[in-house]
mmCIF file of C-alpha atoms in Angstrom:
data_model
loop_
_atom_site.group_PDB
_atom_site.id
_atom_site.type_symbol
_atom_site.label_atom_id
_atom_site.label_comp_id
_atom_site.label_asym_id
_atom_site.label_seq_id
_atom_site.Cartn_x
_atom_site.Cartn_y
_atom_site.Cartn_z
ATOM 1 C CA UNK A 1 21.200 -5.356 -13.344
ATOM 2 C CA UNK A 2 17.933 -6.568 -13.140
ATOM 3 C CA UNK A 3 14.682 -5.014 -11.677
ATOM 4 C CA UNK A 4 14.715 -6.619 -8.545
ATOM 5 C CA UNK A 5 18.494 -5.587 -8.010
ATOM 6 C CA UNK A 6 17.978 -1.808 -9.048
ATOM 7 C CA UNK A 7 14.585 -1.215 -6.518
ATOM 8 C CA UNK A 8 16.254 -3.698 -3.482
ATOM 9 C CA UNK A 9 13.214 -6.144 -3.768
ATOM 10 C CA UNK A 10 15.857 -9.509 -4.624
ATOM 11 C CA UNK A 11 15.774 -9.836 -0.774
ATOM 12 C CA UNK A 12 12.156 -11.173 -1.062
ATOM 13 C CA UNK A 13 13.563 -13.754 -3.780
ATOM 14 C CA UNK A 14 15.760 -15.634 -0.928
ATOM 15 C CA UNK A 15 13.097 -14.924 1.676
ATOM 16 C CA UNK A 16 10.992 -17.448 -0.213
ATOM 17 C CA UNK A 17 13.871 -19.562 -0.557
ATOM 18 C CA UNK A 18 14.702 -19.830 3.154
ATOM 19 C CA UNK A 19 11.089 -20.557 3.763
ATOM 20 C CA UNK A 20 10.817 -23.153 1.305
ATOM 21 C CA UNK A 21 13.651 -25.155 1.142
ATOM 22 C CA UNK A 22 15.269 -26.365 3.943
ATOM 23 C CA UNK A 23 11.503 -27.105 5.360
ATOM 24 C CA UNK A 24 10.896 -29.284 2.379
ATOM 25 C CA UNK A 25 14.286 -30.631 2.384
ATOM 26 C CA UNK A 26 14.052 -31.539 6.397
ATOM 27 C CA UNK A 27 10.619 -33.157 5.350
ATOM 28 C CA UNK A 28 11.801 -35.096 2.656
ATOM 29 C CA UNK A 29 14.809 -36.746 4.315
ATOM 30 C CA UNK A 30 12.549 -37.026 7.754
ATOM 31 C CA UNK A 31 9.493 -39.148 5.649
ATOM 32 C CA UNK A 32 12.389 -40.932 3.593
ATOM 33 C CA UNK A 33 13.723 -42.403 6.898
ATOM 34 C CA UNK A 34 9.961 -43.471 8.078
ATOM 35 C CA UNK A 35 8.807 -44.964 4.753
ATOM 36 C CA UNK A 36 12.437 -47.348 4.238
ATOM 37 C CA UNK A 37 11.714 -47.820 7.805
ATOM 38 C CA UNK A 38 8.216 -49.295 7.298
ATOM 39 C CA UNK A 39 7.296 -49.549 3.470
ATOM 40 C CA UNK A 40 10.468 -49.241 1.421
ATOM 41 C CA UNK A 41 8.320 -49.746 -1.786
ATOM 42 C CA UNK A 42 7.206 -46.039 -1.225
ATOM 43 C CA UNK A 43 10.634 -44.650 -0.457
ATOM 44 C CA UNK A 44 12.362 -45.741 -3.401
ATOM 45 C CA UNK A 45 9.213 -44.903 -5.592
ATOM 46 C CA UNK A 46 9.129 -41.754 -4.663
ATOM 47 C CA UNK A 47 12.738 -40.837 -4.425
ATOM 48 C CA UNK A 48 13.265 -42.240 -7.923
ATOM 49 C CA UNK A 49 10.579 -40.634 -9.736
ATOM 50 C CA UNK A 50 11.261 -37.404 -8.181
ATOM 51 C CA UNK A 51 14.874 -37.319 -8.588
ATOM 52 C CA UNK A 52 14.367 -38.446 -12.599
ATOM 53 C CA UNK A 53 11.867 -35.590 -12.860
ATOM 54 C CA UNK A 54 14.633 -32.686 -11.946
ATOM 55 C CA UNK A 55 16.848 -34.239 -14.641
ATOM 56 C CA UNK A 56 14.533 -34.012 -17.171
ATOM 57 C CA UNK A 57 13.477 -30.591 -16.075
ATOM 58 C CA UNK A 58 17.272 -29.885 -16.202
ATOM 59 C CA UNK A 59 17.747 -31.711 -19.620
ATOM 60 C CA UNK A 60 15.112 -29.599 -20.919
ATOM 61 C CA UNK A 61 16.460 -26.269 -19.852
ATOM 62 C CA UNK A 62 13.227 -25.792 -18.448
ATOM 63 C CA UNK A 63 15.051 -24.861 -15.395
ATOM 64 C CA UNK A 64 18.419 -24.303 -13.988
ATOM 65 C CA UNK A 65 20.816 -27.171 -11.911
ATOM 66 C CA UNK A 66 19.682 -25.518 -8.632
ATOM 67 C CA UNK A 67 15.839 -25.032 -9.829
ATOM 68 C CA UNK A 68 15.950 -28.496 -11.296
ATOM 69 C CA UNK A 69 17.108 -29.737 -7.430
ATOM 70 C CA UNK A 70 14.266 -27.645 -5.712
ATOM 71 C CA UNK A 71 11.617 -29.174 -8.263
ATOM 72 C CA UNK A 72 12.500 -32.299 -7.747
ATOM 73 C CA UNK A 73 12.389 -31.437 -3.782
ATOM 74 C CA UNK A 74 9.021 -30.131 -4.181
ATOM 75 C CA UNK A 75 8.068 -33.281 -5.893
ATOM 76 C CA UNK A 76 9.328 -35.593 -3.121
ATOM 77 C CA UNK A 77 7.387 -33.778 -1.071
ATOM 78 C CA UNK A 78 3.871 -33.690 -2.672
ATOM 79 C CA UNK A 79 4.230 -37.593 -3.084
ATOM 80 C CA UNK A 80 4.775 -38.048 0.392
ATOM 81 C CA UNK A 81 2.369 -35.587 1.829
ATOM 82 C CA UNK A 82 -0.784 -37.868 -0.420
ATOM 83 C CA UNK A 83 0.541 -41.481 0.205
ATOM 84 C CA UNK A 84 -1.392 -43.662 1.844
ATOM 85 C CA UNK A 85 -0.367 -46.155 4.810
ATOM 86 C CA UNK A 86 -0.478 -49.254 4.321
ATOM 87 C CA UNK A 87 0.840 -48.482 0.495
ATOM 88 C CA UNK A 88 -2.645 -49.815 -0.942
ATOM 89 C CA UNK A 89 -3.148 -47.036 -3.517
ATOM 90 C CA UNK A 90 -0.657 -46.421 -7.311
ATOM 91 C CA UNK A 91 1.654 -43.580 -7.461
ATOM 92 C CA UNK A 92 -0.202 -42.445 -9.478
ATOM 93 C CA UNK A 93 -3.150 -41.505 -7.178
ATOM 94 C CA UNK A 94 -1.210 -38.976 -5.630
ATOM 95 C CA UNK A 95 0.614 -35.515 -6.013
ATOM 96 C CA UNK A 96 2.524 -36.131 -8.617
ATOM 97 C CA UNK A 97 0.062 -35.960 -11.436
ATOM 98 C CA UNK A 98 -1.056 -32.934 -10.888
ATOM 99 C CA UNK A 99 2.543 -31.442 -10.243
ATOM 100 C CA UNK A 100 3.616 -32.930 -13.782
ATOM 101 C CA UNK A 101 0.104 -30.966 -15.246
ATOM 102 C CA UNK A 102 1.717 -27.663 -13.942
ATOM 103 C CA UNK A 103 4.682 -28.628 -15.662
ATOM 104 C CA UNK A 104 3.457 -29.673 -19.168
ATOM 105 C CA UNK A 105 1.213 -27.037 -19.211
ATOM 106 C CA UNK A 106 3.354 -24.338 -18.011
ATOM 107 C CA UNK A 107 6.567 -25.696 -20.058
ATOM 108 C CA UNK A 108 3.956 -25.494 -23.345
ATOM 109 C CA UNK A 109 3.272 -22.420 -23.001
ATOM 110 C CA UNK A 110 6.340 -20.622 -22.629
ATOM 111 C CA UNK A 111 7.115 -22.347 -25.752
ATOM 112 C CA UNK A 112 4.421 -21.359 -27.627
ATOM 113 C CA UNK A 113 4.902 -17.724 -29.802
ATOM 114 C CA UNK A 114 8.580 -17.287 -28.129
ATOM 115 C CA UNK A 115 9.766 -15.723 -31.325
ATOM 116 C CA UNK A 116 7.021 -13.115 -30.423
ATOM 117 C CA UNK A 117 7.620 -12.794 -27.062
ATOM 118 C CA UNK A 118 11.326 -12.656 -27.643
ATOM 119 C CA UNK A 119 10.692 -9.079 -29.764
ATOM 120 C CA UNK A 120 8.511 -8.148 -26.916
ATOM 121 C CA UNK A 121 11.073 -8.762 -24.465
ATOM 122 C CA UNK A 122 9.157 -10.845 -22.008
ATOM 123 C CA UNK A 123 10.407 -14.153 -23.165
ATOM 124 C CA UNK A 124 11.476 -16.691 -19.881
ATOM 125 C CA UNK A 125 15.304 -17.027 -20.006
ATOM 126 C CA UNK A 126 16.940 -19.378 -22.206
ATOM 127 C CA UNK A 127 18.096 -21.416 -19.063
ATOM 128 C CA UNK A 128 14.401 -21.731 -17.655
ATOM 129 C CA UNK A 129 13.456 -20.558 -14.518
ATOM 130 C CA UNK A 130 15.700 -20.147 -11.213
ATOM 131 C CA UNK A 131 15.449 -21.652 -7.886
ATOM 132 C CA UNK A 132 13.742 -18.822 -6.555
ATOM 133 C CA UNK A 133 10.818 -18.812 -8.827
ATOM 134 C CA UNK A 134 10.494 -22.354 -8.492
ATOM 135 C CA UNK A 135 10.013 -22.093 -5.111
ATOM 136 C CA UNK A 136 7.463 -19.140 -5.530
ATOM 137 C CA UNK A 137 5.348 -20.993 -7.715
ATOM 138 C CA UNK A 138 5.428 -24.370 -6.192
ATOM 139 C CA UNK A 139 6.283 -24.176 -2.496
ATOM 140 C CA UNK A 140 2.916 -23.316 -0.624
ATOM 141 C CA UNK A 141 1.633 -26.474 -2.323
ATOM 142 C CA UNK A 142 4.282 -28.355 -0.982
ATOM 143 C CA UNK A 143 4.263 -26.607 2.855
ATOM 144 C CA UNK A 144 0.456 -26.635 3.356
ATOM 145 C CA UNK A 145 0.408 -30.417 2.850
ATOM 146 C CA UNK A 146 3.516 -30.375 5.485
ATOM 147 C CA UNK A 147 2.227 -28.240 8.074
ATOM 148 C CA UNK A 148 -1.213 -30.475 7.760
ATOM 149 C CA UNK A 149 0.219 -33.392 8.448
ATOM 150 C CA UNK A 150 2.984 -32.390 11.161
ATOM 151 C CA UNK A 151 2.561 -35.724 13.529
ATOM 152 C CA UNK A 152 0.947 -37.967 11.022
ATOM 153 C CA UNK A 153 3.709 -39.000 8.905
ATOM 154 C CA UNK A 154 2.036 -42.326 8.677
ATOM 155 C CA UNK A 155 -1.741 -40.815 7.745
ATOM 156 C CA UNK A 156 -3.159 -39.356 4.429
ATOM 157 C CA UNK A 157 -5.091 -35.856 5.194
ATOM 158 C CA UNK A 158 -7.819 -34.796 2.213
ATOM 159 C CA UNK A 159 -7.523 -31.452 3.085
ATOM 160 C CA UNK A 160 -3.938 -31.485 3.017
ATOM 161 C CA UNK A 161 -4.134 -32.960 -0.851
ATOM 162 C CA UNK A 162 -7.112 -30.227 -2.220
ATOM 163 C CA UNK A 163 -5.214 -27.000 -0.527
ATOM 164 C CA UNK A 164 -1.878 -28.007 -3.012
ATOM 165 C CA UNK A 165 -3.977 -28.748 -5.837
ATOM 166 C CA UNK A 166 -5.637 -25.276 -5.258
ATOM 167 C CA UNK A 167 -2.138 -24.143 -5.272
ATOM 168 C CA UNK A 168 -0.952 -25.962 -8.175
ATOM 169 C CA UNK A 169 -3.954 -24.632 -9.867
ATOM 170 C CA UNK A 170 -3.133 -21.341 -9.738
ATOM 171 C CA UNK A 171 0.595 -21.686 -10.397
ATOM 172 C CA UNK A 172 -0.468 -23.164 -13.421
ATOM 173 C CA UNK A 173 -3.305 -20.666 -14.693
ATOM 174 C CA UNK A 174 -0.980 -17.444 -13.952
ATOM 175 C CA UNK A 175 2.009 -18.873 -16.121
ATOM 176 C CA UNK A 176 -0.278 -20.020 -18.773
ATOM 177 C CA UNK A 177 -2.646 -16.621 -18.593
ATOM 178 C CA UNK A 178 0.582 -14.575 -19.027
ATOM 179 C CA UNK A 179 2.214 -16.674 -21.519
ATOM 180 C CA UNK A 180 -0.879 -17.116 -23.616
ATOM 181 C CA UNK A 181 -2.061 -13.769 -23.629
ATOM 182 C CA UNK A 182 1.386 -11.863 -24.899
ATOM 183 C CA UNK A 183 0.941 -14.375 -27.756
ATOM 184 C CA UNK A 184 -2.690 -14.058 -28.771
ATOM 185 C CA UNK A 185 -4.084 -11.505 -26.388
ATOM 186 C CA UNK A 186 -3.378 -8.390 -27.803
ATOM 187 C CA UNK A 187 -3.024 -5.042 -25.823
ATOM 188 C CA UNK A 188 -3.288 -6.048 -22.584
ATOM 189 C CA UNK A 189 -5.334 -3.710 -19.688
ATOM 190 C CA UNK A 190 -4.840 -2.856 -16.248
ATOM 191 C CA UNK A 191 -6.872 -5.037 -14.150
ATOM 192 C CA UNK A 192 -7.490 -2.168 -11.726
ATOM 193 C CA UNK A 193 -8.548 0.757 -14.429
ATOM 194 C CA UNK A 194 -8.874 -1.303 -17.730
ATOM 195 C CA UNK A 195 -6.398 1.112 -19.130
ATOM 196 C CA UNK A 196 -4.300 -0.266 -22.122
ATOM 197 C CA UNK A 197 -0.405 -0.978 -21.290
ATOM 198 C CA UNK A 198 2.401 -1.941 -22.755
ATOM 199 C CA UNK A 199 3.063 -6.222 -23.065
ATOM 200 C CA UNK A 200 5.032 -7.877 -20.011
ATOM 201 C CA UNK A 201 3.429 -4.942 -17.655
ATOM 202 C CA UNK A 202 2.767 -5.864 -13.886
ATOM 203 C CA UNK A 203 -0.779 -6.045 -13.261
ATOM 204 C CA UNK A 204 -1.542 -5.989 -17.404
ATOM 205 C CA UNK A 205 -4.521 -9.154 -18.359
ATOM 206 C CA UNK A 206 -5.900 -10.003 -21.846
ATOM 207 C CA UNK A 207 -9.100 -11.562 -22.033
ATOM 208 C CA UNK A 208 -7.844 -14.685 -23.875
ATOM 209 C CA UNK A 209 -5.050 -15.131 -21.434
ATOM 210 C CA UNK A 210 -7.151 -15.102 -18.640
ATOM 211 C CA UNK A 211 -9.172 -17.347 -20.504
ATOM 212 C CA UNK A 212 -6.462 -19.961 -20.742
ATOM 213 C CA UNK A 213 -5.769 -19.318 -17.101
ATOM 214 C CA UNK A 214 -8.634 -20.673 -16.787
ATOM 215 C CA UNK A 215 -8.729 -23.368 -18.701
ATOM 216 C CA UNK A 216 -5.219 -24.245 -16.925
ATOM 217 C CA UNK A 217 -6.870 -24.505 -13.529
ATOM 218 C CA UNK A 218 -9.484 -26.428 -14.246
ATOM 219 C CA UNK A 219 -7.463 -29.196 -15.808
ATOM 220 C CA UNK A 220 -4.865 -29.093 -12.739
ATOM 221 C CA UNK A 221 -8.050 -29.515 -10.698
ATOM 222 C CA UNK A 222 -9.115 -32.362 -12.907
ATOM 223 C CA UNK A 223 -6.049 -34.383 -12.748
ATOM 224 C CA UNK A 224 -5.147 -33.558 -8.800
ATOM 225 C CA UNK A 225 -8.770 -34.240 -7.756
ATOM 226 C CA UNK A 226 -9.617 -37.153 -10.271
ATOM 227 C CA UNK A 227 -6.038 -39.204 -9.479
ATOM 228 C CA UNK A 228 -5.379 -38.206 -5.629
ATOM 229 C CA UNK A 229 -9.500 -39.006 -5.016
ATOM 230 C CA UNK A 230 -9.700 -41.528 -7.746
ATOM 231 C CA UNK A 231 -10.540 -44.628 -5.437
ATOM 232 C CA UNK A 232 -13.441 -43.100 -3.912
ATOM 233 C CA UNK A 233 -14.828 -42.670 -7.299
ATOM 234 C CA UNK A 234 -14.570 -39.204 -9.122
ATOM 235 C CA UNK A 235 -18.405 -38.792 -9.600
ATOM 236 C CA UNK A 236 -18.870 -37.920 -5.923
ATOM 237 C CA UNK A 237 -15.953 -35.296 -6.359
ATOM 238 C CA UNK A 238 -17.669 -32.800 -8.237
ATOM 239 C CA UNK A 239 -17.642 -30.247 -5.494
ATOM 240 C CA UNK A 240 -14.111 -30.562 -4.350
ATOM 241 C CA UNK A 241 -13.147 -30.172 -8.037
ATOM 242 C CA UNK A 242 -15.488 -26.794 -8.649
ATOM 243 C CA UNK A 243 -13.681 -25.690 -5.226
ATOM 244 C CA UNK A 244 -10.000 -26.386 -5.984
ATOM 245 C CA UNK A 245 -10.754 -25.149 -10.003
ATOM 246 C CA UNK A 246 -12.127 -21.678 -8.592
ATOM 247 C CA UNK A 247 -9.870 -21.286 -5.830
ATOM 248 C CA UNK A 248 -7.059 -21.226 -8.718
ATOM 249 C CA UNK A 249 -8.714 -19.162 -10.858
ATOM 250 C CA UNK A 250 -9.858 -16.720 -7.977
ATOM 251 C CA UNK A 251 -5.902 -16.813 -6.443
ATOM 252 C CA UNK A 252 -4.685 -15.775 -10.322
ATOM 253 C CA UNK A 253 -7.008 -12.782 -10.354
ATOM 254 C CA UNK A 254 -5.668 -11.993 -6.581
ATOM 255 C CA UNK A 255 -2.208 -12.353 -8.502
ATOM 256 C CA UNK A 256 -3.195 -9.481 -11.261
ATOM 257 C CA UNK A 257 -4.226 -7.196 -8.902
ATOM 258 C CA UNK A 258 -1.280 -7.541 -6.365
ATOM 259 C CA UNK A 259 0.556 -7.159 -9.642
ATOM 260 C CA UNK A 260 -1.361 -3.853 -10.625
ATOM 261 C CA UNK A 261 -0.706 -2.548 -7.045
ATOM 262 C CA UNK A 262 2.005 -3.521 -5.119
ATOM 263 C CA UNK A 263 3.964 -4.497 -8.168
ATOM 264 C CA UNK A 264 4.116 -1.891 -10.061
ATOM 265 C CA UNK A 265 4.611 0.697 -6.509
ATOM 266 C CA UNK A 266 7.901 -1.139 -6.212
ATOM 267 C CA UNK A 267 6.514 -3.335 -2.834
ATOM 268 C CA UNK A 268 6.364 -6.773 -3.955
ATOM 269 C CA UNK A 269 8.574 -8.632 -6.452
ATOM 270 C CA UNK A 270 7.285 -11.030 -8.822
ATOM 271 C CA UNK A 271 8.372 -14.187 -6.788
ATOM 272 C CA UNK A 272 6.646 -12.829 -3.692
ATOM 273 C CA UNK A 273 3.504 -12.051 -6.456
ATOM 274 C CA UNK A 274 3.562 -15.878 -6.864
ATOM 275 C CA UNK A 275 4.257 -17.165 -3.883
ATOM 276 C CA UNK A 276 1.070 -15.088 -1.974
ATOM 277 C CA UNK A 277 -1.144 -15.771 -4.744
ATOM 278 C CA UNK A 278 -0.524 -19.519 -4.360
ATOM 279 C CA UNK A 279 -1.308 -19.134 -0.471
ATOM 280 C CA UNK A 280 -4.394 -17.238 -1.589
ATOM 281 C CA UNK A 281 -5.412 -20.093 -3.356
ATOM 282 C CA UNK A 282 -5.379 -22.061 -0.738
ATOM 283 C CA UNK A 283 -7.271 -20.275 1.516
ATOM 284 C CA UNK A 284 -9.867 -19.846 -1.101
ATOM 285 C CA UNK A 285 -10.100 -23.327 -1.388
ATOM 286 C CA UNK A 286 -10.006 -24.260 2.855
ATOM 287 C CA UNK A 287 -12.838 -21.528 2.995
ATOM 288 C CA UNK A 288 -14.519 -23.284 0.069
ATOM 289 C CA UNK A 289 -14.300 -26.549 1.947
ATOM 290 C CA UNK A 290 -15.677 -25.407 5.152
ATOM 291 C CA UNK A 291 -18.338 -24.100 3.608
ATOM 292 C CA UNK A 292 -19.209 -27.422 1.895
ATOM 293 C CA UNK A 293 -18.691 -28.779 5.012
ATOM 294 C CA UNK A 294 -21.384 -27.074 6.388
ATOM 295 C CA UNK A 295 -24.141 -27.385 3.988
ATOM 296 C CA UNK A 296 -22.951 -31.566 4.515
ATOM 297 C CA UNK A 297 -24.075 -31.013 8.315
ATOM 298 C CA UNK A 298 -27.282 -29.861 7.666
#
């Protein structure tokens, strides 16, 4: 029996699940039918790549049948929510390159030292991750760019784009901050008292993992904001790409200290960890854009 089992929390794990699934799922079949409608090209495209992307996620054991299917969901989803009608723009200028980022980076690093983190005891599972903490780590990215464009099937929203890149940004630097760190970190500290802790402990950062964390969500930020805004010319993108990089680094320090806090007092699972630090990010990264917004208008 596993931690979430023996303090009741597991409920939190389908919570997630009911929020994030059959939303994206409705979505995806609901933009399928528009898109074969109108531009088939798209459709296909974007069922295709998606659907190849959960086998090879499957294939890899980097996650189970039913997290491989929710991935691949996810995907659909993100590719949808930043095309562009009429279908002028590549695939590739859309939300599938950063989505992959999350995954190479992510799928590296739990590689990396698992002999190590094996003896520690904090290795991922053999069969990769569930469909529970796929949907923690990748959902809000996939409903905020739903909810944004509810009535505009047809339209591509910016802000729609930048709040799941934020998100993917910080799914990416809290994997790669936790995986990195139990393999060249050291002792790791409380992020509320700086107190040393045992490896694999809720709320427990190195400096060199956070560093990496870092490092993660500024490349995420890269690839989302210099593919999806490629056209317009990346130079001109600078700001949006310090504002989705921080907002992921700012939502994986929110994701320490819910850790340190809630965590640890038996309140929050890890999946519910994720899935609010992701939304953090994203609010970060909206507040971030208003803000830029308004020094624009004057």
């Amino acid at each position: 029996m596993n931690r979430d089992e023996k303090s009741g929390l597991r409920w939190q794990s389908k919570a997630i699940l009911l929020i994030v699934v059959p939303w994206t799922a409705v979505s995806v079949l609901y933009q399928s039918y528009w898109w074969l409608k109108f531009e088939p090209a798209v459709a296909w495209t974007t069922l295709g790549i998606s659907g190849v992307f959960g086998l090879v996620v499957w294939k890899m054991r980097a996650g189970t049948p039913a997290a491989a299917a929710t991935g691949a969901a996810i995907t659909a989803s993100l590719m949808y929510s930043t095309t562009r009608f009429p279908y002028d723009y590549s695939w590739l200028h859309g939300g599938l390159m950063p989505l992959l980022a999350v995954f190479l980076l992510t799928f590296a690093a739990t590689k990396i030292g698992r002999a190590r983190k094996e003896r520690l005891g904090t290795a991922e599972s053999r069969r990769g991750r569930n469909a529970a903490q796929v949907a923690a780590n990748l959902g809000v990215a996939a409903l905020v760019a739903q909810m944004l464009k509810i009535g505009e099937t047809d339209s591509w929203s910016p802000m729609a784009a930048l709040l799941s890149i934020a998100a993917l940004a910080e799914a990416a630097a809290d994997t790669v901050s936790s995986e990195m760190g139990q393999v060249l970190g050291g002792i790791p500290r409380i992020v509320t008292t700086f107190r040393p802790v045992d490896p694999g402990t809720d709320g427990g950062v190195t400096t060199i993992g956070t560093f990496f964390g870092f490092i993660a969500a500024v490349l995420v930020a890269w690839t989302g904001v210099g593919l999806v805004f490629s056209d317009f010319g990346f130079r001109g993108q600078w700001p949006l790409f310090c504002v989705v990089g921080l907002s992921g680094f700012l939502g994986l320090l929110f994701d320490s200290l819910l850790g340190a806090t809630l965590e640890r007092k038996g309140a929050l699972n890890n999946d519910a960890v994720n899935f609010l630090s992701t939304f953090s990010a994203s609010l970060v990264a909206f507040a971030g854009m208003a803000i830029l917004a308004g020094f624009q208008a004057t």
